[in-house]
Amino acid sequence: MMHVSGQKHFLRQLQTKRCLELSTKVRGSASQTREALQRHFQELQTAVSRLLTERLNTLLQEVDNIELDSVSPLDDCQKLIEHGVSTADELLREGEAAIRCGINEKEDKLGSFTKKALQIQLDSLPEVPVLVDVPCLSAQLDDSLLHMFRAHVARHGSVASHPPVQIEELVERPGGVLVRWCKVDDDFTPQDYRLQYRRGNSSQYEDAYIGKDPEFLVLQLDPHIDHLFRVCARGEGRTEWSPWSIPQTGYTTLAPHEWLPGVDGYILSSRKNIAMRNDSSPGHGGVLYSNSPTYFCGQTLTFKITAAGQTDKRDSLGVCADSRTDTDSLQRDQAVCISTNGAVFVNGKEMTNQLPAITVGSSVTFDMEVVSLFPVSNNNNPSDGGNVKLRVTLGSGNREVVFDWLLDQVLDSLFFGCSFTHPGWKVLVF
C-alpha cells in the first residue's frame, strides 16, 4: 500500500510539474505575442504618420508653387499700372503748372511738357487677365481613403492559438539534421514552407529552406551542438507567413562526410564535401575516397552531381569496404557502385539492371541494411571474421535497384568514393 501511495504521489508531482510547464508556455507565448503586436502596430503607426506627413508637405508645396507662379505676374502687372498712373499724374501736374506760370516761362514749360507727353504712351496699358483665367486653388480630398483604410485595418493581423504546421521529426545525418514537418490544421492549404534554424546559444534564426517540400536536410552543422528548428507556411493565395511552429531541438553526433584531401587530380571545397575533377592528371582518373569510413548502415548516402565532364566506362560513384589505391575505378571487389552511363557493379561484376545515365543535376543515393551474418570463427564472434550480407537500395533519377552485397568481413562503417577519368566533374556528398 505504501508503495502504491508513493507512486500516486510521484504521479501527482509529475502532473503538477507538467501543468506548470504548460502554463509557463502559454503565458510566455502570450507575452511574446503581445510584444509582437505592440511592436508591429507601433511601427505601422509611425510609418503611416510619416507617409501622411510627407503627402501633406508635397501638396502644400504644390499649392505654394501654383500661388507663386500665378501671383508673381499679377504683381508685376499691378506695379506696371501703378507706375504708369504715377507718371501720368506727374505729367498732369507739370502741365497745370505750365499753364499757371508767367508768359516768359510758359513757352519753355509747355515745350518740356509736350516733349514728355510724346515720350509717354498714355494709351498703352498691360493686359489684365480675365477672372476665369486666373487660378482658383482648391483641395480635392477623397473620403473613401479613410473607409478603405478602416476596412484594411479591421482585417489586418490575426492571433492564432496553434500554428498550422509543426515539426514532426528530426533525424540526425552526418554533419546535419533532416527536418520533417506536417500540416496540423485541416482547414489550412499551404502554398510554401519556410524552415529556419539557429544554434542553441544564438538569438538569431536564419533561413534554411523555402519551398513546397515537407522536409529538408540542414547541412554544415557542428556535431554535438544543439540547434533549434522552426517552420511556418504561407497559405494558398496569401503573401504573409503563418505563425512559427514550436521550436524543436535537434543535433547530430555524426561527423560530416568529407573527401580525402591531397589526392592528385581532385580539388576540394573548404568543407571538403565537394570534389571537383581537374586536369592535373588527364586520362588517369584514380579513385577519390572519403577521408574516413563515415557511412553506416541505416543511413542514406547521397551524391549530387553539380557539373559534368566527358564520360568514361571506368567512371563510378559508390561505397566500398576499404580505400585501396591500386585501382583506377570502384568497379572492383568489396565495392558497389554505379557508372556514369547507369551501369551497376557489385564486387566488380556488372548487373543486368541499369539505371538512368548520370549527368548535371543527378542525385545518386545508397541505402543499406544488414540482412544476415555468417561467422566463421570458433567462438562465433562476428568481429573475429566472417561474411556479412547487406541489402542495398541504389537510386538514380526516378528509378532504383535493390540487391544483396556480400562482404568477407563485418565492418562497423564503410568508405565512399568516386572516380572520374576526365576533368569537369563536380560532386557533392551528404
Short mmCIF file of C-alpha atoms in Angstrom, two decimals:
data_model
loop_
_atom_site.label_atom_id
_atom_site.label_comp_id
_atom_site.label_asym_id
_atom_site.label_seq_id
_atom_site.Cartn_x
_atom_site.Cartn_y
_atom_site.Cartn_z
CA MET A 1 0.00 0.00 0.00
CA MET A 2 2.83 2.38 0.88
CA HIS A 3 4.43 1.62 -2.49
CA VAL A 4 1.17 2.34 -4.38
CA SER A 5 0.67 5.52 -2.38
CA GLY A 6 4.21 6.61 -3.19
CA GLN A 7 3.63 6.01 -6.90
CA LYS A 8 0.44 8.08 -6.84
CA HIS A 9 2.24 10.88 -5.05
CA PHE A 10 5.02 10.76 -7.62
CA LEU A 11 2.49 10.86 -10.47
CA ARG A 12 0.77 13.85 -8.89
CA GLN A 13 4.10 15.64 -8.69
CA LEU A 14 4.77 14.89 -12.36
CA GLN A 15 1.32 16.12 -13.35
CA THR A 16 1.75 19.29 -11.29
CA LYS A 17 5.13 19.93 -12.89
CA ARG A 18 3.66 19.30 -16.33
CA CYS A 19 0.77 21.71 -15.69
CA LEU A 20 3.25 24.32 -14.51
CA GLU A 21 5.35 23.86 -17.67
CA LEU A 22 2.27 24.16 -19.87
CA SER A 23 1.06 27.26 -18.03
CA THR A 24 4.50 28.81 -18.39
CA LYS A 25 4.45 28.02 -22.10
CA VAL A 26 1.02 29.66 -22.59
CA ARG A 27 1.95 32.74 -20.59
CA GLY A 28 5.30 33.03 -22.35
CA SER A 29 3.76 32.75 -25.83
CA ALA A 30 1.03 35.24 -24.85
CA SER A 31 3.65 37.73 -23.64
CA GLN A 32 5.68 37.32 -26.84
CA THR A 33 2.53 37.76 -28.93
CA ARG A 34 1.60 40.97 -27.10
CA GLU A 35 5.08 42.36 -27.65
CA ALA A 36 4.99 41.41 -31.32
CA LEU A 37 1.56 43.04 -31.81
CA GLN A 38 2.55 46.22 -29.99
CA ARG A 39 5.83 46.49 -31.89
CA HIS A 40 4.19 45.84 -35.26
CA PHE A 41 1.35 48.32 -34.81
CA GLN A 42 3.68 50.97 -33.38
CA GLU A 43 5.87 50.59 -36.48
CA LEU A 44 2.77 50.81 -38.67
CA GLN A 45 1.55 53.89 -36.84
CA THR A 46 4.93 55.59 -37.23
CA ALA A 47 5.15 54.64 -40.91
CA VAL A 48 1.59 55.77 -41.71
CA SER A 49 2.10 59.05 -39.86
CA ARG A 50 5.32 59.64 -41.80
CA LEU A 51 3.62 58.87 -45.12
CA LEU A 52 0.71 61.20 -44.36
CA THR A 53 3.08 63.98 -43.32
CA GLU A 54 5.13 63.53 -46.48
CA ARG A 55 1.98 63.62 -48.63
CA LEU A 56 0.71 66.73 -46.83
CA ASN A 57 4.03 68.52 -47.34
CA THR A 58 4.00 67.56 -51.03
CA LEU A 59 0.51 69.01 -51.52
CA LEU A 60 1.34 72.18 -49.55
CA GLN A 61 4.44 72.68 -51.69
CA GLU A 62 2.30 72.27 -54.79
CA VAL A 63 -0.04 75.00 -53.51
CA ASP A 64 2.94 77.28 -52.83
CA ASN A 65 4.30 76.72 -56.34
CA ILE A 66 0.97 77.43 -58.05
CA GLU A 67 0.44 80.52 -55.92
CA LEU A 68 3.90 81.82 -56.72
CA ASP A 69 3.61 81.14 -60.45
CA SER A 70 0.18 82.79 -60.61
CA VAL A 71 0.55 85.80 -58.32
CA SER A 72 4.00 86.93 -59.47
CA PRO A 73 2.85 88.07 -62.99
CA LEU A 74 -0.18 89.81 -61.45
CA ASP A 75 2.06 91.66 -59.02
CA ASP A 76 4.30 92.75 -61.90
CA CYS A 77 1.25 93.91 -63.87
CA GLN A 78 -0.02 95.88 -60.88
CA LYS A 79 3.35 97.58 -60.39
CA LEU A 80 3.48 98.48 -64.08
CA ILE A 81 -0.01 100.02 -63.99
CA GLU A 82 0.76 101.91 -60.78
CA HIS A 83 3.96 103.25 -62.36
CA GLY A 84 2.01 104.40 -65.46
CA VAL A 85 -0.61 106.11 -63.31
CA SER A 86 2.07 107.82 -61.23
CA THR A 87 3.85 109.05 -64.38
CA ALA A 88 0.57 110.38 -65.83
CA ASP A 89 -0.23 112.22 -62.57
CA GLU A 90 3.21 113.77 -62.55
CA LEU A 91 2.81 114.90 -66.20
CA LEU A 92 -0.62 116.28 -65.42
CA ARG A 93 0.73 118.35 -62.56
CA GLU A 94 3.56 119.60 -64.76
CA GLY A 95 1.03 120.67 -67.44
CA GLU A 96 -1.11 122.52 -64.92
CA ALA A 97 1.98 124.29 -63.62
CA ALA A 98 2.94 125.31 -67.19
CA ILE A 99 -0.49 126.89 -67.74
CA ARG A 100 -0.34 128.87 -64.50
CA CYS A 101 3.18 130.20 -64.99
CA GLY A 102 4.09 133.61 -66.47
CA ILE A 103 4.28 134.44 -70.17
CA ASN A 104 8.06 134.33 -70.14
CA GLU A 105 8.29 130.77 -68.74
CA LYS A 106 5.17 129.32 -70.37
CA GLU A 107 6.73 128.61 -73.75
CA ASP A 108 9.65 126.65 -72.20
CA LYS A 109 7.46 124.69 -69.81
CA LEU A 110 4.86 123.90 -72.44
CA GLY A 111 7.67 122.66 -74.72
CA SER A 112 9.02 120.46 -71.97
CA PHE A 113 5.51 119.19 -71.20
CA THR A 114 4.83 118.39 -74.86
CA LYS A 115 8.14 116.56 -75.19
CA LYS A 116 7.44 114.42 -72.15
CA ALA A 117 3.86 113.75 -73.26
CA LEU A 118 5.11 112.47 -76.61
CA GLN A 119 7.55 110.10 -74.83
CA ILE A 120 4.87 108.61 -72.53
CA GLN A 121 2.42 106.12 -74.05
CA LEU A 122 -0.60 107.05 -72.03
CA ASP A 123 -2.89 104.84 -74.07
CA SER A 124 -0.72 101.69 -73.60
CA LEU A 125 -1.57 99.54 -70.54
CA PRO A 126 -0.65 95.89 -69.75
CA GLU A 127 -3.34 93.32 -70.37
CA VAL A 128 -5.03 92.15 -67.20
CA PRO A 129 -6.28 88.53 -67.41
CA VAL A 130 -9.96 87.87 -67.03
CA LEU A 131 -11.20 86.22 -63.87
CA VAL A 132 -11.71 82.76 -65.37
CA ASP A 133 -8.06 82.65 -66.50
CA VAL A 134 -6.72 83.22 -63.00
CA PRO A 135 -6.08 80.03 -60.93
CA CYS A 136 -8.51 79.41 -58.11
CA LEU A 137 -6.92 76.80 -55.84
CA SER A 138 -8.89 74.12 -54.04
CA ALA A 139 -8.15 70.74 -52.44
CA GLN A 140 -9.73 67.54 -53.76
CA LEU A 141 -9.88 65.08 -50.88
CA ASP A 142 -11.37 61.62 -51.28
CA ASP A 143 -13.08 60.48 -48.12
CA SER A 144 -13.05 56.87 -49.40
CA LEU A 145 -9.40 56.58 -48.30
CA LEU A 146 -10.48 56.56 -44.68
CA HIS A 147 -13.11 53.89 -45.35
CA MET A 148 -10.58 51.77 -47.26
CA PHE A 149 -8.01 52.23 -44.53
CA ARG A 150 -10.55 51.34 -41.86
CA ALA A 151 -11.55 48.18 -43.77
CA HIS A 152 -7.93 47.08 -44.23
CA VAL A 153 -7.04 47.77 -40.61
CA ALA A 154 -10.06 45.78 -39.46
CA ARG A 155 -8.70 42.73 -41.32
CA HIS A 156 -5.02 43.31 -40.61
CA GLY A 157 -3.32 40.78 -38.36
CA SER A 158 -4.66 37.79 -36.54
CA VAL A 159 -3.98 35.78 -33.41
CA ALA A 160 -3.59 32.03 -33.73
CA SER A 161 -3.68 29.67 -30.77
CA HIS A 162 -2.00 26.88 -32.77
CA PRO A 163 0.40 27.13 -35.76
CA PRO A 164 -0.91 25.34 -38.87
CA VAL A 165 2.33 23.32 -39.29
CA GLN A 166 4.53 21.56 -36.76
CA ILE A 167 7.86 19.75 -36.88
CA GLU A 168 7.22 16.03 -36.55
CA GLU A 169 10.70 14.52 -36.82
CA LEU A 170 14.37 15.44 -36.51
CA VAL A 171 16.75 12.79 -37.84
CA GLU A 172 20.48 13.13 -37.42
CA ARG A 173 22.60 12.85 -40.53
CA PRO A 174 26.36 13.13 -41.00
CA GLY A 175 27.10 16.80 -40.39
CA GLY A 176 23.42 17.74 -40.44
CA VAL A 177 19.83 17.14 -39.39
CA LEU A 178 16.95 16.01 -41.58
CA VAL A 179 13.87 18.04 -40.57
CA ARG A 180 10.39 16.77 -41.41
CA TRP A 181 7.18 18.69 -40.74
CA CYS A 182 3.47 18.23 -41.32
CA LYS A 183 0.25 20.23 -41.53
CA VAL A 184 -1.87 20.07 -38.36
CA ASP A 185 -4.68 22.39 -39.43
CA ASP A 186 -7.12 20.65 -41.79
CA ASP A 187 -8.55 23.99 -42.94
CA PHE A 188 -5.15 25.36 -43.94
CA THR A 189 -3.86 24.85 -47.50
CA PRO A 190 -0.11 25.51 -47.64
CA GLN A 191 1.50 27.02 -50.71
CA ASP A 192 5.09 27.23 -49.42
CA TYR A 193 7.02 26.25 -46.32
CA ARG A 194 9.79 28.15 -44.59
CA LEU A 195 12.34 26.46 -42.32
CA GLN A 196 14.69 28.33 -40.01
CA TYR A 197 17.33 27.22 -37.50
CA ARG A 198 19.80 28.65 -35.01
CA ARG A 199 22.46 27.40 -32.65
CA GLY A 200 21.24 26.89 -29.12
CA ASN A 201 23.34 29.77 -27.78
CA SER A 202 22.34 32.19 -30.55
CA SER A 203 19.39 34.57 -30.61
CA GLN A 204 19.12 34.96 -34.37
CA TYR A 205 17.38 32.45 -36.66
CA GLU A 206 18.48 32.08 -40.27
CA ASP A 207 16.59 30.70 -43.25
CA ALA A 208 17.48 27.15 -44.27
CA TYR A 209 14.75 26.40 -46.82
CA ILE A 210 11.77 27.96 -48.61
CA GLY A 211 9.78 25.66 -50.89
CA LYS A 212 6.99 23.16 -51.27
CA ASP A 213 8.65 20.01 -49.84
CA PRO A 214 7.67 18.91 -46.30
CA GLU A 215 11.27 18.05 -45.36
CA PHE A 216 14.78 19.42 -45.73
CA LEU A 217 18.29 18.29 -44.82
CA VAL A 218 20.13 21.07 -42.99
CA LEU A 219 23.85 20.51 -43.52
CA GLN A 220 27.07 22.06 -42.24
CA LEU A 221 26.07 21.70 -38.58
CA ASP A 222 28.72 21.14 -35.96
CA PRO A 223 28.33 17.74 -34.23
CA HIS A 224 27.16 17.57 -30.59
CA ILE A 225 25.81 21.14 -30.70
CA ASP A 226 22.11 21.77 -30.02
CA HIS A 227 20.23 23.61 -32.76
CA LEU A 228 16.68 24.95 -32.63
CA PHE A 229 14.44 24.45 -35.67
CA ARG A 230 11.11 26.06 -36.51
CA VAL A 231 8.84 26.07 -39.54
CA CYS A 232 5.95 28.15 -40.85
CA ALA A 233 3.85 28.16 -44.01
CA ARG A 234 2.24 30.56 -46.44
CA GLY A 235 -1.39 29.85 -47.24
CA GLU A 236 -2.59 29.44 -50.77
CA GLY A 237 -3.09 32.85 -52.38
CA ARG A 238 -1.62 34.69 -49.36
CA THR A 239 1.52 36.79 -49.04
CA GLU A 240 2.04 36.67 -45.28
CA TRP A 241 3.59 33.74 -43.37
CA SER A 242 1.76 31.80 -40.70
CA PRO A 243 2.87 31.76 -37.05
CA TRP A 244 6.01 29.76 -36.34
CA SER A 245 5.80 26.21 -35.07
CA ILE A 246 7.00 25.32 -31.60
CA PRO A 247 10.83 25.29 -31.81
CA GLN A 248 12.33 21.80 -31.60
CA THR A 249 15.86 20.99 -30.52
CA GLY A 250 17.97 18.68 -32.65
CA TYR A 251 21.60 17.80 -33.08
CA THR A 252 23.87 15.33 -34.81
CA THR A 253 26.54 13.11 -33.31
CA LEU A 254 27.74 12.01 -36.75
CA ALA A 255 30.80 13.53 -38.33
CA PRO A 256 30.14 15.11 -41.74
CA HIS A 257 31.04 13.22 -44.89
CA GLU A 258 34.32 14.54 -46.25
CA TRP A 259 36.53 13.68 -49.20
CA LEU A 260 40.20 12.82 -48.62
CA PRO A 261 42.36 15.88 -49.34
CA GLY A 262 45.62 15.83 -51.27
CA VAL A 263 44.65 13.30 -53.95
CA ASP A 264 46.15 14.06 -57.34
CA GLY A 265 43.52 15.01 -59.92
CA TYR A 266 40.95 16.36 -57.47
CA ILE A 267 40.42 19.65 -55.68
CA LEU A 268 38.06 20.03 -52.71
CA SER A 269 35.84 22.75 -51.30
CA SER A 270 36.66 24.38 -47.97
CA ARG A 271 34.33 21.98 -46.12
CA LYS A 272 35.69 19.02 -48.11
CA ASN A 273 32.19 17.85 -49.06
CA ILE A 274 32.54 18.89 -52.72
CA ALA A 275 35.14 17.32 -55.00
CA MET A 276 35.99 18.54 -58.50
CA ARG A 277 38.00 16.53 -61.02
CA ASN A 278 40.61 18.85 -62.53
CA ASP A 279 43.03 18.40 -65.41
CA SER A 280 46.21 17.85 -63.40
CA SER A 281 46.30 14.19 -64.44
CA PRO A 282 44.42 13.95 -67.76
CA GLY A 283 43.35 10.50 -68.85
CA HIS A 284 44.21 8.97 -65.49
CA GLY A 285 41.34 9.00 -63.05
CA GLY A 286 42.25 7.28 -59.85
CA VAL A 287 39.77 6.85 -57.03
CA LEU A 288 39.00 9.59 -54.55
CA TYR A 289 37.85 8.08 -51.25
CA SER A 290 36.25 9.54 -48.17
CA ASN A 291 38.53 10.94 -45.51
CA SER A 292 37.40 8.13 -43.18
CA PRO A 293 34.75 5.36 -43.14
CA THR A 294 31.80 7.57 -42.14
CA TYR A 295 28.95 5.69 -43.83
CA PHE A 296 26.84 3.45 -41.54
CA CYS A 297 24.08 1.03 -42.49
CA GLY A 298 20.64 2.53 -41.93
CA GLN A 299 21.69 5.90 -43.34
CA THR A 300 21.11 7.42 -46.76
CA LEU A 301 24.25 8.43 -48.62
CA THR A 302 23.66 10.96 -51.42
CA PHE A 303 25.90 12.09 -54.27
CA LYS A 304 24.78 15.25 -56.09
CA ILE A 305 26.34 15.99 -59.48
CA THR A 306 26.72 19.75 -59.95
CA ALA A 307 28.97 19.70 -63.03
CA ALA A 308 29.83 17.06 -65.62
CA GLY A 309 32.69 16.33 -67.99
CA GLN A 310 33.40 13.75 -70.65
CA THR A 311 32.26 10.23 -69.69
CA ASP A 312 34.36 7.08 -69.45
CA LYS A 313 33.32 3.49 -68.78
CA ARG A 314 35.57 3.48 -65.65
CA ASP A 315 33.76 6.45 -64.06
CA SER A 316 31.87 5.46 -60.92
CA LEU A 317 30.28 6.52 -57.62
CA GLY A 318 29.84 4.10 -54.78
CA VAL A 319 30.55 2.54 -51.40
CA CYS A 320 33.44 0.24 -50.52
CA ALA A 321 34.86 -1.73 -47.62
CA ASP A 322 38.38 -0.27 -47.94
CA SER A 323 40.29 2.53 -49.63
CA ARG A 324 42.60 0.64 -51.98
CA THR A 325 44.85 2.79 -54.14
CA ASP A 326 45.91 0.05 -56.57
CA THR A 327 42.94 0.56 -58.88
CA ASP A 328 41.58 3.40 -61.00
CA SER A 329 37.87 2.57 -60.52
CA LEU A 330 35.36 1.45 -57.92
CA GLN A 331 34.30 -1.33 -60.28
CA ARG A 332 36.17 -3.89 -58.16
CA ASP A 333 35.84 -6.42 -55.39
CA GLN A 334 34.44 -5.28 -52.00
CA ALA A 335 32.63 -2.33 -53.59
CA VAL A 336 29.24 -1.44 -55.06
CA CYS A 337 28.97 1.42 -57.49
CA ILE A 338 27.17 2.99 -60.42
CA SER A 339 28.94 4.20 -63.56
CA THR A 340 28.12 7.47 -65.30
CA ASN A 341 26.26 5.53 -68.00
CA GLY A 342 23.96 3.98 -65.36
CA ALA A 343 25.52 0.50 -65.13
CA VAL A 344 25.52 -1.04 -61.61
CA PHE A 345 28.53 -3.06 -60.38
CA VAL A 346 28.62 -5.38 -57.35
CA ASN A 347 32.07 -6.64 -56.34
CA GLY A 348 33.32 -5.82 -59.82
CA LYS A 349 30.53 -7.63 -61.72
CA GLU A 350 28.03 -5.70 -63.81
CA MET A 351 24.36 -6.32 -63.08
CA THR A 352 21.73 -6.73 -65.77
CA ASN A 353 19.64 -3.93 -64.26
CA GLN A 354 20.63 -0.46 -65.38
CA LEU A 355 19.73 2.99 -64.05
CA PRO A 356 19.49 6.33 -65.91
CA ALA A 357 22.78 7.87 -67.00
CA ILE A 358 24.36 10.37 -64.61
CA THR A 359 24.56 13.99 -65.70
CA VAL A 360 24.36 17.52 -64.26
CA GLY A 361 21.69 17.67 -61.54
CA SER A 362 21.61 13.89 -61.00
CA SER A 363 21.29 12.59 -57.44
CA VAL A 364 22.53 9.10 -56.60
CA THR A 365 21.50 7.55 -53.26
CA PHE A 366 22.72 4.46 -51.40
CA ASP A 367 20.69 2.87 -48.60
CA MET A 368 21.93 -0.28 -46.86
CA GLU A 369 20.79 -2.64 -44.12
CA VAL A 370 22.31 -5.79 -42.67
CA VAL A 371 20.44 -8.89 -43.83
CA SER A 372 22.50 -11.68 -42.21
CA LEU A 373 25.86 -12.58 -40.71
CA PHE A 374 27.85 -15.75 -41.34
CA PRO A 375 30.55 -16.05 -38.67
CA VAL A 376 33.41 -18.45 -39.29
CA SER A 377 35.36 -18.06 -36.03
CA ASN A 378 35.43 -20.79 -33.41
CA ASN A 379 33.71 -18.69 -30.77
CA ASN A 380 31.05 -17.38 -33.17
CA ASN A 381 32.19 -13.78 -32.66
CA PRO A 382 31.44 -11.90 -35.90
CA SER A 383 34.19 -9.40 -35.23
CA ASP A 384 36.76 -12.17 -35.48
CA GLY A 385 35.92 -12.66 -39.15
CA GLY A 386 33.15 -13.95 -41.35
CA ASN A 387 30.76 -12.86 -44.06
CA VAL A 388 28.01 -10.26 -43.95
CA LYS A 389 25.19 -9.74 -46.43
CA LEU A 390 23.92 -6.20 -46.93
CA ARG A 391 20.68 -5.29 -48.67
CA VAL A 392 21.49 -2.33 -50.93
CA THR A 393 18.97 0.08 -52.44
CA LEU A 394 20.62 2.20 -55.13
CA GLY A 395 18.61 5.06 -56.60
CA SER A 396 19.27 7.38 -59.50
CA GLY A 397 16.78 9.72 -61.11
CA ASN A 398 13.30 8.30 -60.58
CA ARG A 399 14.42 4.65 -60.57
CA GLU A 400 16.14 2.33 -58.11
CA VAL A 401 17.51 -1.21 -57.91
CA VAL A 402 17.69 -3.48 -54.87
CA PHE A 403 20.31 -6.20 -54.49
CA ASP A 404 22.39 -8.08 -51.91
CA TRP A 405 26.06 -7.32 -51.37
CA LEU A 406 28.27 -9.98 -49.77
CA LEU A 407 31.31 -8.78 -47.82
CA ASP A 408 34.03 -11.07 -46.46
CA GLN A 409 34.22 -9.27 -43.12
CA VAL A 410 31.96 -7.49 -40.66
CA LEU A 411 32.51 -3.72 -40.67
CA ASP A 412 31.07 -1.03 -38.44
CA SER A 413 31.35 1.60 -41.17
CA LEU A 414 32.21 1.92 -44.84
CA PHE A 415 34.12 4.23 -47.15
CA PHE A 416 32.56 6.01 -50.10
CA GLY A 417 34.33 7.09 -53.24
CA CYS A 418 34.27 8.36 -56.81
CA SER A 419 36.45 8.01 -59.87
CA PHE A 420 36.38 10.20 -62.98
CA THR A 421 38.80 9.85 -65.87
CA HIS A 422 38.24 13.26 -67.46
CA PRO A 423 38.11 16.72 -65.82
CA GLY A 424 34.96 18.79 -65.33
CA TRP A 425 33.07 16.54 -62.94
CA LYS A 426 31.93 18.04 -59.65
CA VAL A 427 30.15 16.05 -56.93
CA LEU A 428 28.68 16.96 -53.56
CA VAL A 429 28.32 14.25 -50.92
CA PHE A 430 25.99 14.30 -47.93
#
